[in-house]
Short mmCIF file of N, CA, C and O in Angstrom, two decimals:
data_model
loop_
_atom_site.label_atom_id
_atom_site.label_comp_id
_atom_site.label_asym_id
_atom_site.label_seq_id
_atom_site.Cartn_x
_atom_site.Cartn_y
_atom_site.Cartn_z
N UNK O 1 -27.87 -82.32 177.47
CA UNK O 1 -28.58 -81.63 176.40
C UNK O 1 -29.95 -82.26 176.16
O UNK O 1 -30.08 -83.48 176.20
N UNK O 2 -30.93 -81.43 175.91
CA UNK O 2 -32.28 -81.91 175.67
C UNK O 2 -32.45 -82.40 174.25
O UNK O 2 -31.62 -82.17 173.38
N UNK O 3 -33.54 -83.10 174.02
CA UNK O 3 -33.85 -83.58 172.69
C UNK O 3 -34.36 -82.43 171.84
O UNK O 3 -34.71 -81.36 172.34
N UNK O 4 -34.41 -82.67 170.53
CA UNK O 4 -34.94 -81.65 169.63
C UNK O 4 -36.39 -81.33 169.98
O UNK O 4 -36.82 -80.19 169.91
N UNK O 5 -37.14 -82.35 170.39
CA UNK O 5 -38.53 -82.14 170.76
C UNK O 5 -38.64 -81.25 172.00
O UNK O 5 -39.47 -80.34 172.05
N UNK O 6 -37.78 -81.49 172.99
CA UNK O 6 -37.78 -80.65 174.19
C UNK O 6 -37.38 -79.22 173.86
O UNK O 6 -37.96 -78.27 174.38
N UNK O 7 -36.39 -79.06 172.98
CA UNK O 7 -35.97 -77.72 172.56
C UNK O 7 -37.12 -76.98 171.88
O UNK O 7 -37.32 -75.79 172.11
N UNK O 8 -37.87 -77.69 171.05
CA UNK O 8 -38.99 -77.07 170.34
C UNK O 8 -40.08 -76.67 171.32
O UNK O 8 -40.65 -75.59 171.21
N UNK O 9 -40.35 -77.51 172.31
CA UNK O 9 -41.36 -77.17 173.32
C UNK O 9 -40.95 -75.93 174.09
O UNK O 9 -41.77 -75.07 174.38
N UNK O 10 -39.65 -75.82 174.41
CA UNK O 10 -39.15 -74.66 175.13
C UNK O 10 -39.31 -73.40 174.30
O UNK O 10 -39.79 -72.38 174.78
N UNK O 11 -38.93 -73.47 173.03
CA UNK O 11 -39.07 -72.32 172.14
C UNK O 11 -40.54 -71.95 171.97
O UNK O 11 -40.89 -70.77 171.93
N UNK O 12 -41.40 -72.96 171.85
CA UNK O 12 -42.84 -72.69 171.72
C UNK O 12 -43.38 -72.02 172.98
O UNK O 12 -44.20 -71.11 172.88
N UNK O 13 -42.95 -72.45 174.15
CA UNK O 13 -43.45 -71.82 175.37
C UNK O 13 -42.95 -70.39 175.48
O UNK O 13 -43.67 -69.51 175.94
N UNK O 14 -41.72 -70.12 175.03
CA UNK O 14 -41.20 -68.76 175.01
C UNK O 14 -41.99 -67.89 174.04
O UNK O 14 -42.32 -66.74 174.34
N UNK O 15 -42.29 -68.43 172.87
CA UNK O 15 -43.06 -67.69 171.88
C UNK O 15 -44.47 -67.44 172.40
O UNK O 15 -45.00 -66.34 172.27
N UNK O 16 -45.07 -68.43 173.01
CA UNK O 16 -46.41 -68.30 173.58
C UNK O 16 -46.43 -67.16 174.60
O UNK O 16 -47.30 -66.29 174.57
N UNK O 17 -45.45 -67.16 175.48
CA UNK O 17 -45.35 -66.13 176.51
C UNK O 17 -45.11 -64.75 175.89
O UNK O 17 -45.74 -63.76 176.28
N UNK O 18 -44.23 -64.66 174.89
CA UNK O 18 -43.94 -63.39 174.24
C UNK O 18 -45.20 -62.82 173.56
O UNK O 18 -45.49 -61.63 173.67
N UNK O 19 -45.94 -63.69 172.88
CA UNK O 19 -47.17 -63.23 172.21
C UNK O 19 -48.16 -62.72 173.25
O UNK O 19 -48.75 -61.66 173.09
N UNK O 20 -48.35 -63.48 174.32
CA UNK O 20 -49.31 -63.07 175.35
C UNK O 20 -48.93 -61.75 176.01
O UNK O 20 -49.79 -60.94 176.34
N UNK O 21 -47.64 -61.53 176.21
CA UNK O 21 -47.18 -60.33 176.90
C UNK O 21 -47.15 -59.10 175.99
O UNK O 21 -47.44 -57.99 176.43
N UNK O 22 -46.81 -59.30 174.74
CA UNK O 22 -46.55 -58.16 173.85
C UNK O 22 -47.73 -57.79 172.96
O UNK O 22 -47.91 -56.63 172.62
N UNK O 23 -48.54 -58.77 172.58
CA UNK O 23 -49.62 -58.53 171.62
C UNK O 23 -50.93 -58.34 172.38
O UNK O 23 -51.41 -59.26 173.05
N UNK O 24 -51.50 -57.16 172.26
CA UNK O 24 -52.68 -56.82 173.06
C UNK O 24 -54.00 -56.99 172.30
O UNK O 24 -55.06 -57.01 172.92
N UNK O 25 -53.95 -57.12 171.00
CA UNK O 25 -55.16 -57.28 170.19
C UNK O 25 -55.47 -58.78 170.09
O UNK O 25 -54.65 -59.56 169.61
N UNK O 26 -56.66 -59.16 170.53
CA UNK O 26 -57.04 -60.57 170.61
C UNK O 26 -56.89 -61.30 169.28
O UNK O 26 -56.31 -62.40 169.23
N UNK O 27 -57.41 -60.74 168.20
CA UNK O 27 -57.32 -61.40 166.90
C UNK O 27 -55.86 -61.55 166.47
O UNK O 27 -55.47 -62.61 165.96
N UNK O 28 -55.05 -60.54 166.71
CA UNK O 28 -53.63 -60.63 166.36
C UNK O 28 -52.95 -61.76 167.14
O UNK O 28 -52.16 -62.52 166.59
N UNK O 29 -53.27 -61.88 168.43
CA UNK O 29 -52.71 -62.97 169.24
C UNK O 29 -53.07 -64.33 168.66
O UNK O 29 -52.24 -65.22 168.55
N UNK O 30 -54.35 -64.49 168.29
CA UNK O 30 -54.80 -65.77 167.74
C UNK O 30 -54.06 -66.08 166.44
O UNK O 30 -53.60 -67.21 166.22
N UNK O 31 -53.94 -65.09 165.56
CA UNK O 31 -53.25 -65.28 164.28
C UNK O 31 -51.79 -65.66 164.52
O UNK O 31 -51.28 -66.62 163.92
N UNK O 32 -51.12 -64.93 165.39
CA UNK O 32 -49.70 -65.19 165.63
C UNK O 32 -49.46 -66.54 166.28
O UNK O 32 -48.51 -67.26 165.93
N UNK O 33 -50.31 -66.93 167.21
CA UNK O 33 -50.16 -68.25 167.84
C UNK O 33 -50.36 -69.35 166.81
O UNK O 33 -49.58 -70.32 166.76
N UNK O 34 -51.39 -69.22 165.99
CA UNK O 34 -51.62 -70.25 164.97
C UNK O 34 -50.47 -70.31 163.98
O UNK O 34 -50.07 -71.39 163.54
N UNK O 35 -49.92 -69.16 163.63
CA UNK O 35 -48.82 -69.13 162.65
C UNK O 35 -47.54 -69.69 163.25
O UNK O 35 -46.92 -70.59 162.69
N UNK O 36 -47.11 -69.15 164.38
CA UNK O 36 -45.80 -69.50 164.93
C UNK O 36 -45.79 -70.77 165.77
O UNK O 36 -44.77 -71.44 165.84
N UNK O 37 -46.89 -71.10 166.39
CA UNK O 37 -46.91 -72.29 167.25
C UNK O 37 -47.52 -73.50 166.56
O UNK O 37 -47.13 -74.63 166.84
N UNK O 38 -48.47 -73.27 165.65
CA UNK O 38 -49.16 -74.38 165.00
C UNK O 38 -48.82 -74.54 163.53
O UNK O 38 -49.26 -75.49 162.89
N UNK O 39 -48.07 -73.58 162.97
CA UNK O 39 -47.62 -73.70 161.59
C UNK O 39 -48.71 -73.52 160.54
O UNK O 39 -48.57 -73.98 159.41
N UNK O 40 -49.81 -72.87 160.90
CA UNK O 40 -50.89 -72.65 159.94
C UNK O 40 -50.41 -71.68 158.85
O UNK O 40 -49.74 -70.69 159.15
N UNK O 41 -50.74 -71.97 157.62
CA UNK O 41 -50.33 -71.11 156.51
C UNK O 41 -51.06 -69.78 156.56
O UNK O 41 -52.12 -69.65 157.18
N UNK O 42 -50.51 -68.80 155.87
CA UNK O 42 -51.14 -67.48 155.80
C UNK O 42 -52.54 -67.61 155.20
O UNK O 42 -53.51 -67.02 155.70
N UNK O 43 -52.66 -68.40 154.14
CA UNK O 43 -53.96 -68.60 153.50
C UNK O 43 -54.93 -69.29 154.46
O UNK O 43 -56.12 -68.95 154.52
N UNK O 44 -54.43 -70.26 155.19
CA UNK O 44 -55.26 -70.96 156.17
C UNK O 44 -55.75 -70.03 157.27
O UNK O 44 -56.89 -70.12 157.71
N UNK O 45 -54.87 -69.12 157.70
CA UNK O 45 -55.26 -68.14 158.72
C UNK O 45 -56.32 -67.19 158.19
O UNK O 45 -57.28 -66.86 158.89
N UNK O 46 -56.15 -66.75 156.95
CA UNK O 46 -57.13 -65.84 156.33
C UNK O 46 -58.51 -66.51 156.29
O UNK O 46 -59.52 -65.89 156.63
N UNK O 47 -58.55 -67.76 155.88
CA UNK O 47 -59.82 -68.50 155.83
C UNK O 47 -60.42 -68.69 157.23
O UNK O 47 -61.61 -68.48 157.44
N UNK O 48 -59.58 -69.07 158.18
CA UNK O 48 -60.04 -69.37 159.53
C UNK O 48 -60.63 -68.14 160.22
O UNK O 48 -61.64 -68.23 160.92
N UNK O 49 -59.98 -66.99 160.03
CA UNK O 49 -60.39 -65.78 160.75
C UNK O 49 -61.17 -64.79 159.89
O UNK O 49 -61.46 -63.68 160.32
N UNK O 50 -61.52 -65.20 158.67
CA UNK O 50 -62.35 -64.38 157.78
C UNK O 50 -61.75 -62.99 157.52
O UNK O 50 -62.44 -61.98 157.59
N UNK O 51 -60.44 -62.99 157.26
CA UNK O 51 -59.75 -61.75 156.90
C UNK O 51 -58.96 -62.02 155.62
O UNK O 51 -58.79 -63.16 155.20
N UNK O 52 -58.48 -60.95 155.00
CA UNK O 52 -57.73 -61.11 153.76
C UNK O 52 -56.32 -61.64 154.03
O UNK O 52 -55.78 -61.48 155.14
N UNK O 53 -55.74 -62.25 153.02
CA UNK O 53 -54.36 -62.73 153.12
C UNK O 53 -53.44 -61.55 153.42
O UNK O 53 -52.53 -61.66 154.25
N UNK O 54 -53.66 -60.41 152.78
CA UNK O 54 -52.80 -59.25 153.02
C UNK O 54 -52.92 -58.76 154.46
O UNK O 54 -51.93 -58.31 155.06
N UNK O 55 -54.09 -58.87 155.05
CA UNK O 55 -54.27 -58.49 156.45
C UNK O 55 -53.47 -59.41 157.37
O UNK O 55 -52.84 -58.94 158.33
N UNK O 56 -53.50 -60.70 157.09
CA UNK O 56 -52.72 -61.66 157.88
C UNK O 56 -51.23 -61.34 157.75
O UNK O 56 -50.50 -61.30 158.75
N UNK O 57 -50.77 -61.10 156.53
CA UNK O 57 -49.36 -60.78 156.31
C UNK O 57 -48.96 -59.52 157.07
O UNK O 57 -47.88 -59.47 157.68
N UNK O 58 -49.81 -58.50 157.05
CA UNK O 58 -49.51 -57.26 157.78
C UNK O 58 -49.41 -57.52 159.28
O UNK O 58 -48.53 -56.99 159.96
N UNK O 59 -50.31 -58.34 159.80
CA UNK O 59 -50.28 -58.66 161.23
C UNK O 59 -48.98 -59.35 161.59
O UNK O 59 -48.32 -58.99 162.57
N UNK O 60 -48.58 -60.33 160.81
CA UNK O 60 -47.34 -61.06 161.07
C UNK O 60 -46.14 -60.11 160.99
O UNK O 60 -45.28 -60.10 161.87
N UNK O 61 -46.09 -59.30 159.95
CA UNK O 61 -44.97 -58.38 159.76
C UNK O 61 -44.91 -57.35 160.89
O UNK O 61 -43.82 -56.95 161.32
N UNK O 62 -46.05 -56.93 161.37
CA UNK O 62 -46.11 -55.91 162.42
C UNK O 62 -45.41 -56.37 163.70
O UNK O 62 -44.74 -55.59 164.37
N UNK O 63 -45.54 -57.64 164.03
CA UNK O 63 -45.03 -58.15 165.30
C UNK O 63 -43.79 -59.03 165.20
O UNK O 63 -43.12 -59.26 166.20
N UNK O 64 -43.50 -59.56 164.03
CA UNK O 64 -42.48 -60.59 163.90
C UNK O 64 -41.11 -60.20 164.47
O UNK O 64 -40.53 -60.93 165.26
N UNK O 65 -40.60 -59.03 164.11
CA UNK O 65 -39.28 -58.62 164.56
C UNK O 65 -39.22 -58.49 166.08
O UNK O 65 -38.27 -58.95 166.72
N UNK O 66 -40.24 -57.87 166.65
CA UNK O 66 -40.27 -57.68 168.11
C UNK O 66 -40.37 -59.03 168.83
O UNK O 66 -39.66 -59.26 169.81
N UNK O 67 -41.20 -59.93 168.33
CA UNK O 67 -41.33 -61.24 168.97
C UNK O 67 -40.02 -62.02 168.89
O UNK O 67 -39.62 -62.66 169.86
N UNK O 68 -39.36 -61.97 167.75
CA UNK O 68 -38.09 -62.68 167.60
C UNK O 68 -37.03 -62.09 168.54
O UNK O 68 -36.23 -62.81 169.11
N UNK O 69 -37.05 -60.77 168.71
CA UNK O 69 -36.10 -60.13 169.61
C UNK O 69 -36.35 -60.56 171.07
O UNK O 69 -35.41 -60.71 171.85
N UNK O 70 -37.61 -60.74 171.42
CA UNK O 70 -37.96 -61.17 172.76
C UNK O 70 -37.55 -62.62 173.02
O UNK O 70 -37.42 -63.03 174.18
N UNK O 71 -37.34 -63.38 171.97
CA UNK O 71 -37.00 -64.80 172.09
C UNK O 71 -35.53 -65.02 172.42
O UNK O 71 -35.14 -66.10 172.82
N UNK O 72 -34.70 -64.01 172.26
CA UNK O 72 -33.25 -64.19 172.44
C UNK O 72 -32.88 -64.20 173.90
O UNK O 72 -33.46 -63.60 174.73
#
């Protein structure tokens, strides 16, 4: 069995691949990678990408279920 760190790296690489394959809008990919791989807060993402908090939330909600399904 791998370590927790190795497990996290594996899950991160799967998420990275899922985002790249499924998300075609560049800004959405950047937001999702920062959120799911780097743990950036919604507010932090809004500031970083000069969009509203509600826009970031909509982007995450739009893709979250599909990305999680691809991770299984």
